[in-house]
Every structure is written in structure tokens, then in C-alpha cells.
Coordinates of C-alpha atoms and ligand atoms in Angstrom, one line a residue:
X349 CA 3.5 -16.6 22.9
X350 CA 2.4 -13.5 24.6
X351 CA 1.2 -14.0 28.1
X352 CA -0.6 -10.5 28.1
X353 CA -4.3 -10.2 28.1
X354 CA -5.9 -9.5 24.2
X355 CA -8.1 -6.5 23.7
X356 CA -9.9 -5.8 21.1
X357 CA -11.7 -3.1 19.6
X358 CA -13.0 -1.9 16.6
X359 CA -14.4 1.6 14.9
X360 CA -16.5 2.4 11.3
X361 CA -14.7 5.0 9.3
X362 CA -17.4 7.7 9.1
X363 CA -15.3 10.5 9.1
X364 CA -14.1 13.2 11.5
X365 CA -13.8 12.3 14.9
X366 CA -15.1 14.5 17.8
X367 CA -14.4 15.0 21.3
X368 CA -17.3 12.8 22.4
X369 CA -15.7 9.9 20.1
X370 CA -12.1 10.6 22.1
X371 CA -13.5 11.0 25.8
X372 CA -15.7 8.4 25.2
X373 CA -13.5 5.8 23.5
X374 CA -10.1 6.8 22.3
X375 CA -8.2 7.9 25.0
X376 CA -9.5 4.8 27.3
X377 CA -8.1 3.0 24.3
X378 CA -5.0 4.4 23.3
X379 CA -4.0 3.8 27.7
X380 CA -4.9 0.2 27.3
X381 CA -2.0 -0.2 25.4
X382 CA 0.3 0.5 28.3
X383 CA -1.1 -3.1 29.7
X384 CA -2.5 -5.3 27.3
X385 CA -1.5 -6.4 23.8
X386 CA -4.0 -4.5 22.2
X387 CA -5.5 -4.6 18.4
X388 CA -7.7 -2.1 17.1
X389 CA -9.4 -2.5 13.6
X390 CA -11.0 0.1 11.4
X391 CA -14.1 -1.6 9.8
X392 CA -14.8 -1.1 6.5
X393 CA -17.0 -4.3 5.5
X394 CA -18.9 -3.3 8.1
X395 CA -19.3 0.4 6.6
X396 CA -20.5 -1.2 3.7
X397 CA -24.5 -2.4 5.1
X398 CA -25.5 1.1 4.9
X399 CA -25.8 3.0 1.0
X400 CA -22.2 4.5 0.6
X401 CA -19.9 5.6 -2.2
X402 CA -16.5 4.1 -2.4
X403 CA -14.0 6.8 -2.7
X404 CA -15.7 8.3 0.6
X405 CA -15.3 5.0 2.5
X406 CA -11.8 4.5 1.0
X407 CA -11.3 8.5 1.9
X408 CA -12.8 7.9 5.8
X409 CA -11.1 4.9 5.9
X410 CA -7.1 6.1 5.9
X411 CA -8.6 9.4 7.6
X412 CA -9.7 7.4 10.9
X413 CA -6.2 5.8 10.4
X414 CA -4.7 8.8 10.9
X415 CA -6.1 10.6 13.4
X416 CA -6.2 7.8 15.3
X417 CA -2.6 7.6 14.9
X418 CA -2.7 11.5 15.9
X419 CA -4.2 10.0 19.1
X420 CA -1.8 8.2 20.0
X421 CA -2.9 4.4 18.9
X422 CA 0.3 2.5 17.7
X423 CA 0.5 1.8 14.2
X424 CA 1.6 -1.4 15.5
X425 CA -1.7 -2.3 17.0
X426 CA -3.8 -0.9 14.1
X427 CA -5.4 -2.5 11.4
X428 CA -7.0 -2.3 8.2
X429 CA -10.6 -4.6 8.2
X430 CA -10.6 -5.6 4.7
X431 CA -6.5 -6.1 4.5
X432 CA -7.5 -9.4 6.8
X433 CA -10.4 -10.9 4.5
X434 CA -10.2 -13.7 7.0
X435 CA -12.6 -11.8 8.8
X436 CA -14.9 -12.4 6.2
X437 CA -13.9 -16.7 6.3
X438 CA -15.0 -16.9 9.7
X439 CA -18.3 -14.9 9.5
X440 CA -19.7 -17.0 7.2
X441 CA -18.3 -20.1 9.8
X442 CA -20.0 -18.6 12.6
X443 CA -22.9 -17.7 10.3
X444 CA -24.2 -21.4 10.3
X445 CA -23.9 -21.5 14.0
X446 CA -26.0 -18.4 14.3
X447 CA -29.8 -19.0 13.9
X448 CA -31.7 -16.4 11.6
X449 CA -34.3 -15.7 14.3
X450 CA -31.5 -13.6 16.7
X451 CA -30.2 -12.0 14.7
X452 CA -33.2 -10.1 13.5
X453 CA -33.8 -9.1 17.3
X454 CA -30.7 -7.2 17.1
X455 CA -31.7 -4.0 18.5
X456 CA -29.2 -2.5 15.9
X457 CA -30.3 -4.2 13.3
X458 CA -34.3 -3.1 14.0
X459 CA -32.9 0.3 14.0
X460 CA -31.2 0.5 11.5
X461 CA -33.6 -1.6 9.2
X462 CA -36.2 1.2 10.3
X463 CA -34.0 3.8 9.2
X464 CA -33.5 2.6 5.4
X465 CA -37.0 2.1 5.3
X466 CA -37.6 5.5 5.9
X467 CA -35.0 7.0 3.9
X468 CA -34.7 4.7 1.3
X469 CA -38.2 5.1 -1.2
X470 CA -36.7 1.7 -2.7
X471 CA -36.6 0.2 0.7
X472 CA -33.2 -1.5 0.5
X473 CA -32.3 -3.2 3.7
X474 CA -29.1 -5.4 2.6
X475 CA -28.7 -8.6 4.6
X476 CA -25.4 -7.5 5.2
X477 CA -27.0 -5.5 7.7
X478 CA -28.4 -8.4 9.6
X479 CA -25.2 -10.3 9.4
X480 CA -23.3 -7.1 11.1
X481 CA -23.1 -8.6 14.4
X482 CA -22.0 -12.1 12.6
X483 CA -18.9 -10.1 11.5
X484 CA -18.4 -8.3 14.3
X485 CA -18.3 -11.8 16.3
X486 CA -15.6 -12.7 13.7
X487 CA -13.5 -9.3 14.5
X488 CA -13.3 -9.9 18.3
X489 CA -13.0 -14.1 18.2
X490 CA -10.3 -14.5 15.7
X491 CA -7.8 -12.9 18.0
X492 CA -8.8 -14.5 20.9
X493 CA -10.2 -11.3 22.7
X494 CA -10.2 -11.4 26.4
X495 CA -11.6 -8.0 26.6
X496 CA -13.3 -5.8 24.5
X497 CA -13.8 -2.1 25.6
X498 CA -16.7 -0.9 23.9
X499 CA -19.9 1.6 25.3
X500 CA -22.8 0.0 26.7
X501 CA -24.9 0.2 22.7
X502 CA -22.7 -2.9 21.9
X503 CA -23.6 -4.9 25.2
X504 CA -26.1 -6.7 23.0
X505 CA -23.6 -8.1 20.0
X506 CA -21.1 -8.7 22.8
X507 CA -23.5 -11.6 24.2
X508 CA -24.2 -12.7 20.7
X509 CA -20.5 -13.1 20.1
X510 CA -20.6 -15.1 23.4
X511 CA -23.3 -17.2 22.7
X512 CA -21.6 -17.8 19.1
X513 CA -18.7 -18.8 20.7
X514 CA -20.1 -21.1 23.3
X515 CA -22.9 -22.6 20.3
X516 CA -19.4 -23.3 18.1
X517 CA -17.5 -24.9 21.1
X518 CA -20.3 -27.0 21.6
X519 CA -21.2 -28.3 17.8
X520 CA -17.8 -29.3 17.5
X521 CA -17.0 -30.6 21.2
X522 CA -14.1 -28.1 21.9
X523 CA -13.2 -25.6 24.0
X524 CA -11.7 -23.4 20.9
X525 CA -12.8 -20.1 22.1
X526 CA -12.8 -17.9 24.5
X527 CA -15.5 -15.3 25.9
X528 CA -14.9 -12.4 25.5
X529 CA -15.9 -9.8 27.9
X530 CA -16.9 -6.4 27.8
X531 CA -14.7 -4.1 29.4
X532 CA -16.5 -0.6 30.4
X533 CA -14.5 2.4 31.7
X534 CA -16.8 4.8 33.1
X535 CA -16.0 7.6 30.7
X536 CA -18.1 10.9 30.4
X537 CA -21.5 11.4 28.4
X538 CA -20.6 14.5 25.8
X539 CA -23.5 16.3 24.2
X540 CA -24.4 17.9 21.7
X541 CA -22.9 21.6 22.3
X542 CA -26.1 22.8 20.0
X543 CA -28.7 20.6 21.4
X544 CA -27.1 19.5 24.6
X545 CA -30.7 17.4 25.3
X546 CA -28.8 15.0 23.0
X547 CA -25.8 12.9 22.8
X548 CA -22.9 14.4 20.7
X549 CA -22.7 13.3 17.3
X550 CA -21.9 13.8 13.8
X551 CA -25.5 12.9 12.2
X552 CA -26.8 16.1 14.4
X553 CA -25.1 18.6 11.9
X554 CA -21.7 20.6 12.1
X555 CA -22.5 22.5 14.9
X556 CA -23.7 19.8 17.6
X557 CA -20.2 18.5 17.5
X558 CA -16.6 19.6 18.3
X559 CA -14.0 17.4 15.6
X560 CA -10.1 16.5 16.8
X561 CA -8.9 18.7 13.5
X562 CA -11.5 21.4 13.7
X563 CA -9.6 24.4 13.4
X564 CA -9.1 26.5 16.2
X565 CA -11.2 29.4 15.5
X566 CA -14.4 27.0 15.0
X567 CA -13.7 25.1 17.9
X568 CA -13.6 28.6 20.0
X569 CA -16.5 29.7 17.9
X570 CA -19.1 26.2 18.7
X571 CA -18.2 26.5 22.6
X572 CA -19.4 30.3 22.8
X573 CA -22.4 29.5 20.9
X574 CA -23.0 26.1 22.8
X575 CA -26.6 26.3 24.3
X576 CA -26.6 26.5 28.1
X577 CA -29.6 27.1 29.6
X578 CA -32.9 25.7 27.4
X579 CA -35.1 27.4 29.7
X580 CA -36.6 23.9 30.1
X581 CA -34.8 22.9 33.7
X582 CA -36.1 22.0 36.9
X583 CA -35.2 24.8 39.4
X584 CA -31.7 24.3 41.6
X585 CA -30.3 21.7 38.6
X586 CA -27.5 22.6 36.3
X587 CA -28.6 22.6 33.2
X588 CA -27.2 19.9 30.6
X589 CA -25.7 22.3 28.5
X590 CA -23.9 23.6 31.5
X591 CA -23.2 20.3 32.8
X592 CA -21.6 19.6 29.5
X593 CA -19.2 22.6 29.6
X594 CA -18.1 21.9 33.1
X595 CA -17.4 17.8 31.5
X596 CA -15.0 19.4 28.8
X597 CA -13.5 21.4 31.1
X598 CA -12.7 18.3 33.7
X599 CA -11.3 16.5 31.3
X600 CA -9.7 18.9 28.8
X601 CA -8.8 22.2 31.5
X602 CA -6.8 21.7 35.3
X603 CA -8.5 20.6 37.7
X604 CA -7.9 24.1 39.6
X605 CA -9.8 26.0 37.4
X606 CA -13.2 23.7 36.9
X607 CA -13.0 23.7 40.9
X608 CA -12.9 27.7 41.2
X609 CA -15.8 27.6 38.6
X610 CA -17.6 24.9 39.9
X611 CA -17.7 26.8 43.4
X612 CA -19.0 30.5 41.5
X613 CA -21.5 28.7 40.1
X614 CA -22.8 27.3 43.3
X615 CA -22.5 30.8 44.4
X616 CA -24.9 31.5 41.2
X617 CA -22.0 34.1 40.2
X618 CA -20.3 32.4 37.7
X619 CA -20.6 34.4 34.1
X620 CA -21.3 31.6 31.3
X621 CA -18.8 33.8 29.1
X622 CA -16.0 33.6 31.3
X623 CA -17.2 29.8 31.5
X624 CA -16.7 29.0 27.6
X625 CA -14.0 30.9 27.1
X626 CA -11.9 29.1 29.7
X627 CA -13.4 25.5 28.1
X628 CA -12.5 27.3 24.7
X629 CA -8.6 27.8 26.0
X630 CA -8.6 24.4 27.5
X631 CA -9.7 22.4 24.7
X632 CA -7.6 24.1 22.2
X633 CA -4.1 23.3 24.2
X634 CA -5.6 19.7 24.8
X635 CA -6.1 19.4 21.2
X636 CA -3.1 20.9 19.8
X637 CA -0.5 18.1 20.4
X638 CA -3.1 16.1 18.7
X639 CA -3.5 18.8 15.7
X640 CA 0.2 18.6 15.0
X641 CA 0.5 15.3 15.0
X642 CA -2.4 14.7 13.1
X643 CA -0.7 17.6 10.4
X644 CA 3.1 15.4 10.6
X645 CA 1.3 12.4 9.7
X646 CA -1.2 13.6 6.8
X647 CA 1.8 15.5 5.3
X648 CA 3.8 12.2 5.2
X649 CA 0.4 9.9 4.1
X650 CA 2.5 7.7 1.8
X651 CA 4.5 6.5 4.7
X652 CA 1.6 6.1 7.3
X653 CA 0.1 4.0 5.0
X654 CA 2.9 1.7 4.1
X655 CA 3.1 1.6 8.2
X656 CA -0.6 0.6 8.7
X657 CA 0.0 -2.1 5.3
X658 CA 2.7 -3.1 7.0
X659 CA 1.3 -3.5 10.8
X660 CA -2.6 -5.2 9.0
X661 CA -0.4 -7.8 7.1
X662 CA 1.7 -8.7 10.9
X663 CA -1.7 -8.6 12.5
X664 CA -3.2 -10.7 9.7
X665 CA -1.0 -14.0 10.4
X666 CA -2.8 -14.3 13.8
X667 CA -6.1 -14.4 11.7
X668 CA -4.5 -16.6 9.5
X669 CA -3.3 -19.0 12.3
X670 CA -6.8 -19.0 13.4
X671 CA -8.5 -20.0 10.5
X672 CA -6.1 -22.8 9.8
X673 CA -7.0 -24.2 13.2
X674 CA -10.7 -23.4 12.3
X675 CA -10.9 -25.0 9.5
X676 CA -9.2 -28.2 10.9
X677 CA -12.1 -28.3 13.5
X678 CA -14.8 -27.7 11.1
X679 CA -14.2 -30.6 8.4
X680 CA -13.0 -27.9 5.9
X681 CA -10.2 -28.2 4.0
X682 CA -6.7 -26.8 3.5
X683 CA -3.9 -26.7 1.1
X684 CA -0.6 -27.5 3.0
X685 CA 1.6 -25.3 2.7
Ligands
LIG1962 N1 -20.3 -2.3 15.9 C1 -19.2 -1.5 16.4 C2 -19.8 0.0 16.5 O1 -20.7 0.3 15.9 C3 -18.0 -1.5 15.6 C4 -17.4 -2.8 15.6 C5 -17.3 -3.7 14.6 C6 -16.7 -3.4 16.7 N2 -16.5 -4.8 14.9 C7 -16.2 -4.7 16.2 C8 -16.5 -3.0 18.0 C9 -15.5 -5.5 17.1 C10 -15.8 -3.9 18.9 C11 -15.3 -5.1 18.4 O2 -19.2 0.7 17.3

């Protein structure tokens, strides 16, 4: 058995990725690997709570798969959600060890709820929704997760899937599993390059957010039109949308040019132009290894596919192994094999 620390982590398949999702999450991720035996799950039950069509999820689903492969995530490490229905085994386990009461306090779930209700004349709030966190519990406990990097907006179902995991210990007098903690890299806050008084992201509309695969013309074109100054700002503060220029550039440009910058502007005689199009150059080299990988892989799909089949059924026997043991503890029975 490995002696290496799990981590776990998980993402919904909505789609394109941008550079807040990969600064944010993905690149922290994809250098975990270098330390820990790491497994990282695209979710698709979970993409089911909220109204959806099913070629879209299917479509999202192997899309994420590949640009996360693009990023440099080993097909090794990644899985498939619903090619491990175990997942779905142990929710409803830890469901009856989960009282009704919490989980409607989920902050996400309030949201979210509220959201539907809005949207939705018909007012359909599936109780799939309130079991999200229930299946989330089951994504990070089933492989034993010692550490599961996530942002600080899923603090709250990482202390339910604690408290599952202690309330199931307890019911059945064992010390099954583990606790999983959080792990938080301090990574940087993107914004919207539209609406930079906001946090990037796709719901904001095409222009608030730079994707991995955006081309490179549109990525050059949203940085010269990202909003700098609002007008808005208290006097001697960099503005956000500034702020957020000089964050792409730190992370995506040398270090030499966001210091030369850095210093005109506190001389106040750096020209925003010259500004974006240095961001513009930067995050179009940064991106292009990605881009080309990304265009390898999604000319080749058939075989990425078979990889990720191949890597979701290796993963799977861990789940497997777990619910055997699970089931032993909980008075349910098994066919031996
Ligand atoms: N709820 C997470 C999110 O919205 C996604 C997720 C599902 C997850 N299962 C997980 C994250 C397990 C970490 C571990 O981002």
C-alpha cells in the first residue's frame, strides 16, 4: 500500500475553463501531483441538481477531461464520477447518518435553492440539490482523503464531510475514516476583466472571462478592453481592474517586467496600453503550451477517452474496496465473490 498522503479533489463540468479556474485551482493541483498520490474527479451526478440537457453534460464532461489533461493533470489520477457509481452507494450510507436539518443550512444549498426559485416559474428545487454535499462527502471519504485542496466556498461541506465521518465512526464504534482536511494554497483572486468589481466567472458573460482555448486574437482582444479604472476608487489605490492586470501579469509574464511596470506606475507614468499589451503577450506564450496540448489531445479524443475509461475503472477498485469494507461494518450484505 502506498505510504503517500491522498488528495482529493473534484470539479463540475460546466464547460470552458478560464484563467481564474487555473490560477485559482488547476495549477496548485496539477503540482500536488509531484508529492502526493493525488485523484481528481470530474462530477457529473453532481452536475445533474441544477436543470441541464444531457448531450451538454456528456459534451462538458470529456471537455473538462481534456483540458485538464491539457493542464497537465495525469490521466492516471483522473476520473470519470459516474464510471465509479460507488459514489452513489455510499451517499445514500452516509445519507442516514446525516440529519435533514444540516443539510438545509447549507449555505450552497440556500443559494442555490434561491436561484431556481427565481428562475424556475415551476419552482423546481430537486432534493438532489440538498443531498450535494452528501455526495460530495462520499467523493472525498471513499478514498480515504487526507487532504483536499479546495477554495474557501467549500469550507462549509468540508466540516460536514467531517462531522459525517466522525457521526459514522461513532454509530458503528470504529475508527473507519479519516478527516479530511482542507488544504488552501494562497492563490490569486482573478476578476472579471469586464467588471473587475467582481470575481471572474463564466455566468458573467463572454467577456468577463479569459478561457484556456480562447483563441489568441480574443484573448488579446478582452485584455485591451478590460476595464481599469471605474472612476469609483478611493484616491492613491490601484484600482481593481488594474490590480487584476498586474495579477495576470505576475503569474503569467517574468517577474522583470511586472517589477519595471509596477515601479512606472508608482511613478503614475505607466501607459495602461503598454500595460495590456504586455499582459496580452504574456498570457498568450503562458497559454500556448497548454493550447497545443489541448489541440494533440482533442484531435486524438478516441484515445483520451479510452485513457480516462481506463484510469476511472483502476481508480474505481479503491471505491470498490471501500464499499466492501463498508458494507461489512454497516450490517449490509455482499455477494462473495
Ligand atoms: N462542490 C465542489 C465545487 O462546487 C465540487 C466537488 C464535488 C468537490 N465533489 C467534491 C470538491 C469533492 C472537492 C471534493 O467546487
Amino acid at each position: 500500500m502506498s505510504t503517500q498522503k491522498n488528495v482529493l479533489s473534484c470539479l463540475q463540468p460546466t464547460g470552458e475553463l478560464h484563467v481564474g479556474n487555473y490560477l485559482g485551482a488547476i495549477k496548485n493541483m496539477v503540482q500536488l501531483q509531484q508529492d502526493y498520490r493525488c485523484s481528481y474527479g470530474v462530477v457529473d451526478y453532481h452536475s445533474m441538481t441544477m436543470p441541464y440537457k444531457a448531450d451538454k453534460l456528456r459534451q462538458n464532461t470529456w471537455s473538462l477531461c481534456f483540458q485538464l489533461l491539457a493542464c497537465g493533470i495525469e490521466p492516471e489520477n483522473l476520473f470519470i464520477q459516474s464510471l465509479i457509481p460507488e459514489h452513489q452507494e455510499l451517499c445514500w450510507i452516509f445519507s442516514c447518518v446525516t440529519s435533514y436539518g444540516e443539510l438545509q443550512r447549507m449555505t450552497q444549498f440556500k443559494d442555490k435553492s434561491q436561484q431556481v426559485s427565481q428562475q424556475d416559474a415551476k419552482q423546481f428545487i430537486s432534493a438532489g440539490l440538498l443531498y450535494y454535499p452528501v455526495l460530495q462527502a462520499a467523493d472525498i471519504l471513499i478514498y480515504h482523503a487526507d487532504y483536499v485542496p479546495v477554495g474557501k466556498d467549500q469550507e462549509q461541506h468540508l466540516e460536514l464531510s467531517r462531522n459525517i465521518a466522525a457521526r459514522f465512526n461513532h454509530q458503528f464504534g470504529t475508527e473507519y475514516f479519516k478527516h479530511p482536511e482542507t488544504l488552501f494554497t494562497e492563490t490569486p483572486k482573478v476578476l472579471s476583466t469586464a467588471d473587475p468589481t467582481r470575481k471572474m466567472g463564466k455566468s458573467l458573460g463572454e467577456k468577463h472571462y479569459i478561457a484556456l482555448i480562447d483563441d489568441e486574437a480574443r484573448i488579446i482582444k478582452k485584455i485591451k478592453s478590460a476595464v481599469t479604472d471605474t472612476g469609483d476608487n478611493p484616491a492613491g489605490e490601484m484600482s481593481p481592474g488594474v490590480k487584476n492586470l498586474f495579477i495576470l501579469l505576475q503569474n503569467f509574464g517574468d517577474a522583470a517586467a511586472h517589477e519595471s511596470l509596477l515601479e512606472d506606475y508608482a511613478q503614475g507614468s505607466l501607459k495602461y496600453s503598454e500595460l495590456k499589451q504586455t499582459v496580452a503577450d504574456a498570457t498568450v506564450s503562458y497559454l500556448r503550451p497548454i493550447q497545443e496540448r489541448h489541440r494533440e489531445i482533442t484531435s486524438d479524443k478516441r484515445r483520451y477517452k479510452d485513457m480516462i475509461k481506463a484510469s476511472s475503472a483502476e481508480i474505481r477498485k479503491r471505491a470498490q474496496q471501500t464499499i466492501r469494507e463498508v458494507r461489512d461494518i454497516t450490517g449490509l450484505q455482499s455477494l462473495k465473490l
